Coordinates of C-alpha atoms in Angstrom, one line a residue:
X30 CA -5.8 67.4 -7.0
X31 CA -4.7 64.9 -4.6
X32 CA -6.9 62.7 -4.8
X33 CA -6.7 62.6 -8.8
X34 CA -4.2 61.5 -9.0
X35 CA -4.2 58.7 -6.3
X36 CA -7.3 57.8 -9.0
X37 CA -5.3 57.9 -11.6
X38 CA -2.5 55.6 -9.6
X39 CA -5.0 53.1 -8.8
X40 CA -6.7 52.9 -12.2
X41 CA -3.0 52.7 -13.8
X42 CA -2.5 50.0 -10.9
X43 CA -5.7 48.4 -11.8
X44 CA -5.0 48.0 -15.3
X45 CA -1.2 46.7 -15.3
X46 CA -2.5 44.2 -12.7
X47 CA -5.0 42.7 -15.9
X48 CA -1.9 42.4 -18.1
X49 CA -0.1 40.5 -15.5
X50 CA -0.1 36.8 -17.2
X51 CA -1.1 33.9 -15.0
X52 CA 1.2 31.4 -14.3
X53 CA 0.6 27.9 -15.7
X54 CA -1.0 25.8 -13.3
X55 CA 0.7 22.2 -13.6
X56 CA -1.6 19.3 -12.8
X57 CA -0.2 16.0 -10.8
X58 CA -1.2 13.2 -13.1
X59 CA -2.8 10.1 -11.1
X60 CA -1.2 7.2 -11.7
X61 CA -3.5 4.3 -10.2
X62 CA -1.3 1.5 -11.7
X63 CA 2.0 1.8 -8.5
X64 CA 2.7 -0.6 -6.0
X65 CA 0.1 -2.0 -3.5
X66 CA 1.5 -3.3 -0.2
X67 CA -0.6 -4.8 2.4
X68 CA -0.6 -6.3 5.7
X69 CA -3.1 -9.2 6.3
X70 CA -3.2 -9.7 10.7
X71 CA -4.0 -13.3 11.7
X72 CA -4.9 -14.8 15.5
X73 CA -3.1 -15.8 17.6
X74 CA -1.8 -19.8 16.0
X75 CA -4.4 -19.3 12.9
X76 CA -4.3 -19.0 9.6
X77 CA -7.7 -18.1 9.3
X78 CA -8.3 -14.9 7.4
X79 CA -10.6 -12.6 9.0
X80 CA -13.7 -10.6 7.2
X81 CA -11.7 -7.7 7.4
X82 CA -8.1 -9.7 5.6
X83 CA -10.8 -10.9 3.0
X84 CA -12.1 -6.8 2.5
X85 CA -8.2 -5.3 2.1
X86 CA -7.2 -8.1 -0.4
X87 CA -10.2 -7.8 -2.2
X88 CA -9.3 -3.8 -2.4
X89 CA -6.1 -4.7 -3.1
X90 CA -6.9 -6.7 -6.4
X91 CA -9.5 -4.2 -7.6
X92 CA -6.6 -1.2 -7.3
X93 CA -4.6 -3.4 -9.9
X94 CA -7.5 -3.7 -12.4
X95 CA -6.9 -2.2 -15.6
X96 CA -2.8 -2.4 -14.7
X97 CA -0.5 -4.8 -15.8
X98 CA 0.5 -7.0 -12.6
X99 CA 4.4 -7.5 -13.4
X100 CA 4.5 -9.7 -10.0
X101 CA 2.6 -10.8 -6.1
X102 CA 4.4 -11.4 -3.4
X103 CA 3.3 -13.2 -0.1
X104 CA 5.0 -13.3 2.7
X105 CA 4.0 -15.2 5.8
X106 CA 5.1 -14.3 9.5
X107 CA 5.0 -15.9 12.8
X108 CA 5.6 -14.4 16.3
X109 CA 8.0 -16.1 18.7
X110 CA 5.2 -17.9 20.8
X111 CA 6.4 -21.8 20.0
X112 CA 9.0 -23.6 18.4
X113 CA 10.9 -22.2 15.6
X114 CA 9.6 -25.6 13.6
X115 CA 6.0 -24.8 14.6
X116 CA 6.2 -20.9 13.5
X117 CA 7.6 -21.5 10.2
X118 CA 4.8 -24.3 9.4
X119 CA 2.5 -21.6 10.7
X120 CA 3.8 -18.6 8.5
X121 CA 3.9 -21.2 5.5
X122 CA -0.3 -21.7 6.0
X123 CA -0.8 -18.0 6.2
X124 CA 1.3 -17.2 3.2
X125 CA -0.7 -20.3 1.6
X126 CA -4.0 -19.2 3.0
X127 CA -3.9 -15.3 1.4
X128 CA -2.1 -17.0 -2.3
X129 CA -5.6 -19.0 -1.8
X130 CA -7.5 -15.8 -1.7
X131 CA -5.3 -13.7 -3.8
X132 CA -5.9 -16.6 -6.5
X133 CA -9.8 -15.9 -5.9
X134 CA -9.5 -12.6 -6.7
X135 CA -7.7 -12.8 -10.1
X136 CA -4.0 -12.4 -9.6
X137 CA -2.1 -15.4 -10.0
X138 CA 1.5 -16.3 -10.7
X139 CA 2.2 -15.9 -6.8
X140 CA 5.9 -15.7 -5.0
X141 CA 5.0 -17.2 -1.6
X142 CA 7.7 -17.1 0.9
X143 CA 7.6 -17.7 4.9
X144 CA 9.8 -15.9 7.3
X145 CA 8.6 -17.9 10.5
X146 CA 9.7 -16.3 13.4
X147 CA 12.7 -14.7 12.2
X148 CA 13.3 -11.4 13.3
X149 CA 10.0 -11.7 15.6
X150 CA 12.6 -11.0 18.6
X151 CA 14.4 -7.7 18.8
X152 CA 18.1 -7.6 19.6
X153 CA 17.4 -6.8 23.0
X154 CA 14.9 -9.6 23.6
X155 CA 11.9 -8.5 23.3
X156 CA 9.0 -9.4 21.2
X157 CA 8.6 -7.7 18.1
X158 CA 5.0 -6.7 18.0
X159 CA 2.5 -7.7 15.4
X160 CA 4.1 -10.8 13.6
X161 CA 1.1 -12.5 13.5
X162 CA 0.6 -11.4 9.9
X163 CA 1.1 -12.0 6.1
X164 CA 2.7 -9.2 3.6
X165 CA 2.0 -8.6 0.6
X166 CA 3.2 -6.9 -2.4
X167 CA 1.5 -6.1 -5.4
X168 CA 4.2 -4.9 -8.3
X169 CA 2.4 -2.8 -10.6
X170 CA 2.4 -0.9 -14.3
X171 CA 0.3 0.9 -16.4
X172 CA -1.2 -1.7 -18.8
X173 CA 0.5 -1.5 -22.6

């Protein structure tokens, strides 16, 4: 008798359990047309871009394929090695140098702006790390 009814419990369990409804399963949309930032790292005193600069911006312009590019910008950076005069020329060519390649790639209509060394020294003196580099900005939208 016993264990009738604990069959009939778990048949009555088993069938309440199918009539439970399934809650609607809500899918994150990809949207591949958002901002791209990336850093491009130069040498020491160069404005040469690497293989490996050349292989992110080149990833960088194929994510905004197929997206409207509402704006680029480029900014160039310079550690504090050398005059202030020096850095800023050099942050210039880098910005310059990835526009250049940038350009190659398809996106034009550029904002280029150099920092030089400013800000390449913390407030207690010491050397900010990495500032050997150009950052850029991809501003992005889906394509009307």
């Amino acid at each position: 008798m016993m264990f009738r009814n604990l069959l009939i419990l778990g048949v009555a369990a088993v069938a309440l359990a199918a009539c439970k409804t399934t809650p609607k399963t809500e899918v994150a949309r990809f949207t591949p047309c958002e901002d791209v930032s990336v850093a491009i790292y130069f040498e020491p005193a160069s404005a040469a871009i690497s293989s490996e600069g050349r292989a992110v911006l080149r990833g960088a312009a194929g994510q905004a394929k197929g997206c409207t590019v509402d704006r680029v910008d480029v900014t160039g950076l310079a550690d504090a090695v050398g005059s202030t005069e020096d850095n800023m020329k050099l942050s210039e060519k880098r910005a310059a140098t990835v526009t250049k390649t940038l350009n190659g790639f398809g996106l034009k209509d550029v904002r280029v702006s150099a920092a030089g060394d400013t800000g390449a020294v913390t407030s207690s003196g010491a050397a900010a790390p990495l500032r050997r580099r150009a950052e850029v900005i991809l501003r992005l939208s889906p394509a009307t």
